[in-house]
PDB file of C-alpha atoms in Angstrom:
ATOM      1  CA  UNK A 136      46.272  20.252  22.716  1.00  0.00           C
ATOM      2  CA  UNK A 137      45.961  21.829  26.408  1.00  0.00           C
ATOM      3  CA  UNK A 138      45.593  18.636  28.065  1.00  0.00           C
ATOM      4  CA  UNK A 139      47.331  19.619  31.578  1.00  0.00           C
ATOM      5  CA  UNK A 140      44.311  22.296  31.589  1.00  0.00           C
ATOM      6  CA  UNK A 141      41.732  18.845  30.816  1.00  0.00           C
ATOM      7  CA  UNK A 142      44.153  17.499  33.851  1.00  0.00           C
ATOM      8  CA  UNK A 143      43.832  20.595  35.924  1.00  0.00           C
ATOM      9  CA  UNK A 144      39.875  20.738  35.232  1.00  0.00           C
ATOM     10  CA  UNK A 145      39.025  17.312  36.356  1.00  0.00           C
ATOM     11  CA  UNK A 146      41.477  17.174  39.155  1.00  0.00           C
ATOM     12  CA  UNK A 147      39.633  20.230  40.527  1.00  0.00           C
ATOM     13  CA  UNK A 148      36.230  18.884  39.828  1.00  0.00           C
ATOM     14  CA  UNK A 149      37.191  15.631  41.500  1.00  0.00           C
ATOM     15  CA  UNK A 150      38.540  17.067  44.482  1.00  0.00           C
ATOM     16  CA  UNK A 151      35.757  19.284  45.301  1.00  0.00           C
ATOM     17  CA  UNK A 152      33.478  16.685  44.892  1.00  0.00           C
ATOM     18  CA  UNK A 153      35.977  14.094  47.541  1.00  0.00           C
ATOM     19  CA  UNK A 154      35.815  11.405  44.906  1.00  0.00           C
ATOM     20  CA  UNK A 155      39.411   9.458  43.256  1.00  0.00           C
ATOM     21  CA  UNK A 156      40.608  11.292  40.299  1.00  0.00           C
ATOM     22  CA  UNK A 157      40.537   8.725  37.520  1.00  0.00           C
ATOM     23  CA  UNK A 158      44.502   8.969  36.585  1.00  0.00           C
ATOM     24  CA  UNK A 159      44.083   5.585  33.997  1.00  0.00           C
ATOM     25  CA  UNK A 160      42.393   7.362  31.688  1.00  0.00           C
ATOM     26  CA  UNK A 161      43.988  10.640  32.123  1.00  0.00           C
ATOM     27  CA  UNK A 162      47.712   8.340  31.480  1.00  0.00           C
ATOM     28  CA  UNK A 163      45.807   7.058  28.334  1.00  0.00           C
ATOM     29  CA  UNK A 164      45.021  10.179  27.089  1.00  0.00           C
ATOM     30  CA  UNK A 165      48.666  11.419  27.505  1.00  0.00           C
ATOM     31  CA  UNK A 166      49.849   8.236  25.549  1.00  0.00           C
ATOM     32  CA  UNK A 167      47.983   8.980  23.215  1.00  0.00           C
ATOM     33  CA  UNK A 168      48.476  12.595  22.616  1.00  0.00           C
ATOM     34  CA  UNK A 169      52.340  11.599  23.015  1.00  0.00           C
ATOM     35  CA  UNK A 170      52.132   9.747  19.963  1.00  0.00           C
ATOM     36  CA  UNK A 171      49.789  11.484  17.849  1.00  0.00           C
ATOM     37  CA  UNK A 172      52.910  14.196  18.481  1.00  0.00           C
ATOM     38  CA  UNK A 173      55.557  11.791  17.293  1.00  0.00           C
ATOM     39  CA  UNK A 174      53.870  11.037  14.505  1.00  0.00           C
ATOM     40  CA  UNK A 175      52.693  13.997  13.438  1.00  0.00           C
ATOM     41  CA  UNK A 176      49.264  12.441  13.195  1.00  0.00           C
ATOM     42  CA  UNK A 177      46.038  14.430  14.080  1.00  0.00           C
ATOM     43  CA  UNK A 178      43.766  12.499  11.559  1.00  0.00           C
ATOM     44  CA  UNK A 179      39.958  12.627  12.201  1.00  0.00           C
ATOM     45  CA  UNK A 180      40.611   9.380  13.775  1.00  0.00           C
ATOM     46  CA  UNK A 181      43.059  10.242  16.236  1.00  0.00           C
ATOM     47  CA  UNK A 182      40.895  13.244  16.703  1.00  0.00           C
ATOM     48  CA  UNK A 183      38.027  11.195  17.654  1.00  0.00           C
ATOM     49  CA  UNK A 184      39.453   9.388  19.898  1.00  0.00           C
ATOM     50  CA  UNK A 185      41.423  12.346  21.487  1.00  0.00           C
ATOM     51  CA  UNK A 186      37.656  13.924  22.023  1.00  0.00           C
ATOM     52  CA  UNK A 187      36.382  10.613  23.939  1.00  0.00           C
ATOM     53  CA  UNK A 188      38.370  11.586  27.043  1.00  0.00           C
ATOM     54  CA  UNK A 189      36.511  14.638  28.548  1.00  0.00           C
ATOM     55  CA  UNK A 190      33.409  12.599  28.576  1.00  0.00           C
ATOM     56  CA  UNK A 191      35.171   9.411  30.112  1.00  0.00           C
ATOM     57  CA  UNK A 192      36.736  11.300  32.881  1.00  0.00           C
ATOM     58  CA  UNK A 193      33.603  13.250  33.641  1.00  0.00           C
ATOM     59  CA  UNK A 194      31.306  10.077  33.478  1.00  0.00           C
ATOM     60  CA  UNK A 195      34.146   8.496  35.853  1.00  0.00           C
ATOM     61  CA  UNK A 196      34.020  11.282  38.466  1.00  0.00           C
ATOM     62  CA  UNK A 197      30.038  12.033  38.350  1.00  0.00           C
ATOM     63  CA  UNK A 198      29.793   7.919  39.024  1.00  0.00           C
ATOM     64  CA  UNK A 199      32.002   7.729  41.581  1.00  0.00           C
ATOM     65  CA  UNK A 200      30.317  10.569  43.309  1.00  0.00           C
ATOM     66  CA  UNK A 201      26.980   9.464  43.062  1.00  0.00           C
ATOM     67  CA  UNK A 202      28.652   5.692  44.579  1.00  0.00           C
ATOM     68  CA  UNK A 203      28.980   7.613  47.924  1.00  0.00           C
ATOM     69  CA  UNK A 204      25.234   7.583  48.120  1.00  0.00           C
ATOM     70  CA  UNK A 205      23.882   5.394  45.360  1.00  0.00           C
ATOM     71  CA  UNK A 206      25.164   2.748  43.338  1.00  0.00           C
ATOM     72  CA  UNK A 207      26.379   3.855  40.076  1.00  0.00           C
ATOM     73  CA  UNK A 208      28.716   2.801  37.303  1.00  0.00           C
ATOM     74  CA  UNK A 209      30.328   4.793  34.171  1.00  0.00           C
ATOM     75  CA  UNK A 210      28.990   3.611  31.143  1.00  0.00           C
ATOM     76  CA  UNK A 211      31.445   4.270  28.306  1.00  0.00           C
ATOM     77  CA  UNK A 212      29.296   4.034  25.322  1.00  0.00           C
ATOM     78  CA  UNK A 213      31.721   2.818  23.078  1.00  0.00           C
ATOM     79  CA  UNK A 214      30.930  -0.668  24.680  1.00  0.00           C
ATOM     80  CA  UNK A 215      27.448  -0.417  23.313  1.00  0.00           C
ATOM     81  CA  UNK A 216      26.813   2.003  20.340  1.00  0.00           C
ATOM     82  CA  UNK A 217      28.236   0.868  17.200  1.00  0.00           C
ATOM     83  CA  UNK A 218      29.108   2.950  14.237  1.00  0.00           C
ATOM     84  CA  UNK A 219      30.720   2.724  10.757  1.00  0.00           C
ATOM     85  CA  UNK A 220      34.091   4.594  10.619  1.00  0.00           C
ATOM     86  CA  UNK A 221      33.341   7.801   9.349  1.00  0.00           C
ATOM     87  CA  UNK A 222      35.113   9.574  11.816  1.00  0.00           C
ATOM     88  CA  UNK A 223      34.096  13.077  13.460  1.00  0.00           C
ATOM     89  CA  UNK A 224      30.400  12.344  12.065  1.00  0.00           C
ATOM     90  CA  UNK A 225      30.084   8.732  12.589  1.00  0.00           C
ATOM     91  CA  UNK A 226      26.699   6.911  11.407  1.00  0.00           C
ATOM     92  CA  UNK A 227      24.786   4.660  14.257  1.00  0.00           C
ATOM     93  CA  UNK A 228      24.509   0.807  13.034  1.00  0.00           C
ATOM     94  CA  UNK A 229      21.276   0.672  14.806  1.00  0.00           C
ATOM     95  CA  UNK A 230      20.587  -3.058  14.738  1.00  0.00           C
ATOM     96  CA  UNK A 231      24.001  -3.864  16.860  1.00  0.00           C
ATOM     97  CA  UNK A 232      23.554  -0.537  18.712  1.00  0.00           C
ATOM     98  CA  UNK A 233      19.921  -1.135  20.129  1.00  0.00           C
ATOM     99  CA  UNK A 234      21.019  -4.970  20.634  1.00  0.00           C
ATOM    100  CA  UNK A 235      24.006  -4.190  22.686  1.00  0.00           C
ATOM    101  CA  UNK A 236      21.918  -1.015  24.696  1.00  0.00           C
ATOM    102  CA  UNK A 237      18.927  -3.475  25.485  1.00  0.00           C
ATOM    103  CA  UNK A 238      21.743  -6.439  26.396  1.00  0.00           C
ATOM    104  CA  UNK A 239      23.579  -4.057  28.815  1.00  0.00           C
ATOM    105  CA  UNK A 240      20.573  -2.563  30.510  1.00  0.00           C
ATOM    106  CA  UNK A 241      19.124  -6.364  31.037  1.00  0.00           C
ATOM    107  CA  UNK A 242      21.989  -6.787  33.034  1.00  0.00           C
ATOM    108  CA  UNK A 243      22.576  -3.465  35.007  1.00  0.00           C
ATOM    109  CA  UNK A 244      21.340  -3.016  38.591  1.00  0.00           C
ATOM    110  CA  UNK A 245      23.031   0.335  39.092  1.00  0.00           C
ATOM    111  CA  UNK A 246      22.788   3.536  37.886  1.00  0.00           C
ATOM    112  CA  UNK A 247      24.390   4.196  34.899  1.00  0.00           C
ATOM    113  CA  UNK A 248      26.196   7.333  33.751  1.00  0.00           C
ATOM    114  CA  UNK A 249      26.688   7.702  29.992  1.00  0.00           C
ATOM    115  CA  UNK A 250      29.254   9.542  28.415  1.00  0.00           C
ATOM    116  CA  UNK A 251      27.397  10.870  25.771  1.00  0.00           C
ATOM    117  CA  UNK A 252      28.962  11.710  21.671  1.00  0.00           C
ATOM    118  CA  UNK A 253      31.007   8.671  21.522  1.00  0.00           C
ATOM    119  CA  UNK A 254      30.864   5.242  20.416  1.00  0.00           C
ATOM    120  CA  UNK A 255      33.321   2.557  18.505  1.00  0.00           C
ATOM    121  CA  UNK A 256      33.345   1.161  14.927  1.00  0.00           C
ATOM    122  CA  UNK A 257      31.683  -2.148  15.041  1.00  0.00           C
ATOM    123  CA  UNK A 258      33.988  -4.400  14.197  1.00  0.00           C
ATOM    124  CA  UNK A 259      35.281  -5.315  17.623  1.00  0.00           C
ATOM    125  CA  UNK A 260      35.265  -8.758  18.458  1.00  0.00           C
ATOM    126  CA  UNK A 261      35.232  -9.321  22.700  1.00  0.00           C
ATOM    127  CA  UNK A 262      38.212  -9.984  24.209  1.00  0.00           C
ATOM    128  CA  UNK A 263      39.952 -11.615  27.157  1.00  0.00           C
ATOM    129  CA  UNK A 264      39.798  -8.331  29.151  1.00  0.00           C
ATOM    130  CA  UNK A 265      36.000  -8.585  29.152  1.00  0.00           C
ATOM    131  CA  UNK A 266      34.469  -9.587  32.807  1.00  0.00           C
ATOM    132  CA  UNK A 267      31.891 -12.359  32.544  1.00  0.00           C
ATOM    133  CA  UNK A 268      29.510  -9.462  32.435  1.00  0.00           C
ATOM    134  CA  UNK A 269      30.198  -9.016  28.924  1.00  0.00           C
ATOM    135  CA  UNK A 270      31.807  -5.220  30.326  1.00  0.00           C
ATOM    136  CA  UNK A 271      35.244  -4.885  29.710  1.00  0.00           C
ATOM    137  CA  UNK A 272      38.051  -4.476  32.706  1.00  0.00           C
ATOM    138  CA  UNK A 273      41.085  -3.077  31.096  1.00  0.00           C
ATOM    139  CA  UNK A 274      42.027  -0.449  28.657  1.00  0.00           C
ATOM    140  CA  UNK A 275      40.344   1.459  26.150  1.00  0.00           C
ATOM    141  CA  UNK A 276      42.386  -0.250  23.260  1.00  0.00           C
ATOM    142  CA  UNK A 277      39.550  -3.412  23.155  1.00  0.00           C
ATOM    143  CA  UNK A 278      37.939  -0.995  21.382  1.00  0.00           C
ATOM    144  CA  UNK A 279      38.498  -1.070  17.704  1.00  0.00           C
ATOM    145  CA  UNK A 280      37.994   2.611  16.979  1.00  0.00           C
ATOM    146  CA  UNK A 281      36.775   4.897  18.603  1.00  0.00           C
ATOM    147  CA  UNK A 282      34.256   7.400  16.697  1.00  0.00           C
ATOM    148  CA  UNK A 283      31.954  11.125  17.553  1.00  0.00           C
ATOM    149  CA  UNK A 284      28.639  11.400  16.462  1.00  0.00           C
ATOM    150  CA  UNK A 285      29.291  14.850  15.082  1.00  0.00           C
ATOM    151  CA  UNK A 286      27.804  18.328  16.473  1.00  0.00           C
ATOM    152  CA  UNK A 287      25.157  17.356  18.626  1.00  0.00           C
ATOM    153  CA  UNK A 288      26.364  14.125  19.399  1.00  0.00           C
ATOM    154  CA  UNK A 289      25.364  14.401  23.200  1.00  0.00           C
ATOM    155  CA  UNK A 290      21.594  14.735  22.444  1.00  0.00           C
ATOM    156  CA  UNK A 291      21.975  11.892  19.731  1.00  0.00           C
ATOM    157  CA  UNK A 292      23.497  10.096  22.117  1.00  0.00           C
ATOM    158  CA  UNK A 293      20.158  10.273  25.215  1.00  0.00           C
ATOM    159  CA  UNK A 294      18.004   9.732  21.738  1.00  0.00           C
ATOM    160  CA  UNK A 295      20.188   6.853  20.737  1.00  0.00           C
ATOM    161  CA  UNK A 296      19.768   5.194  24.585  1.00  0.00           C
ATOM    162  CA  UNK A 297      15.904   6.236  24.679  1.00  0.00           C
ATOM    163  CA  UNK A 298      14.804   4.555  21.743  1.00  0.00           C
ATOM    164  CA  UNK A 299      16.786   1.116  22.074  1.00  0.00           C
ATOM    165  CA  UNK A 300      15.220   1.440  25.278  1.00  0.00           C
ATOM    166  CA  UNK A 301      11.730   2.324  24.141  1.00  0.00           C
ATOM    167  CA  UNK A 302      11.183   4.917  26.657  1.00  0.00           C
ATOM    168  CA  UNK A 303       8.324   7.542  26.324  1.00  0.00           C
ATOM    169  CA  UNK A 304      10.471  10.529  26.482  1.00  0.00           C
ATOM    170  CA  UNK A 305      13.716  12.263  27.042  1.00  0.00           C
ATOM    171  CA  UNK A 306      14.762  14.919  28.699  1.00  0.00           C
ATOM    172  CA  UNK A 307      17.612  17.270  27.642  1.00  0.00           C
ATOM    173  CA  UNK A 308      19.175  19.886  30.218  1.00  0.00           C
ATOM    174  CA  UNK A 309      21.728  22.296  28.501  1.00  0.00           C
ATOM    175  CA  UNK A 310      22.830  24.842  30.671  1.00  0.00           C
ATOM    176  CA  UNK A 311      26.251  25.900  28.603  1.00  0.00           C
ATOM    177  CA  UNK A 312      26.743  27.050  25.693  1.00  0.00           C
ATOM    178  CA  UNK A 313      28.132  25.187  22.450  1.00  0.00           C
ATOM    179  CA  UNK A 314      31.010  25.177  20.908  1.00  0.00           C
TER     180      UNK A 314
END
């Protein structure tokens, strides 16, 4: 894992843009790496969750920049889309999924920026580090386990939000290449 370049990269990113680099997820991510090193343990699992951070610390910086004009709040998606625990190709519970999505968007009066590919088994009861929002304050361990959607799992993800919210359409801008 290169994650001093995922460091370097989003460092950058946030200083060009004059917005805090957000360092508590970066420190989780190196906790985690640390001990998915001393254990030797790169499961599909730890995988998964290792692959949540470029979308958390992206969602992070893009909302705080859009807060200097607009108000905006990351949306980590493992709050709201619940899967089974297939890891690296997880399958959407869409009953809990859609009823969480419509739940948090009742309640949201800012703009929300969704990391997209991501989401958590659903098996994770709410805990004492949840605001009276029903959004959680502290780290990402309340969280069962994290999960990807698989290849595509960004545009799964804006179909996933668009249909719990019964929109007309999406809209899907790719302007890099895959992987």
């Amino acid at each position: 894992l290169r994650i001093n370049e995922v460091k370097e990269l989003h460092q950058k990113t946030a200083a060009e843009l004059k917005v805090p680099f957000p360092a508590f997820i970066f420190q989780e991510l190196e906790a985690v790496e640390s001990g998915a090193r001393m254990l030797g343990d790169f499961s599909p699992m730890v995988m998964d969750r290792i692959a949540s951070f470029g979308e958390r610390l992206s969602a992070a910086i893009v909302a705080s920049y859009l807060n200097k004009k607009l108000s905006a709040e990351a949306l980590d998606a493992r709050e709201v889309v619940k899967t089974d625990a297939n890891f690296q190709n997880a399958a959407v519970d869409f009953p809990a999924t859609n009823r969480s999505i419509q739940n948090y968007f009742k309640k949201l009066n800012t703009i929300p920026v969704i990391t997209g590919f991501i989401g958590s088994t659903k098996d994770n009861p709410k805990t004492d580090s949840q605001s009276e929002s029903g959004r959680a304050n502290g780290p990402s361990d309340r969280f069962s386990q994290t999960t990807t959607l698989g290849r595509g799992g960004s545009d799964y993800s804006a179909a996933i939000f668009g249909a719990a919210l019964g929109v007309e359409v999406i809209e899907i801008w790719t302007d890099a290449n895959g992987i």
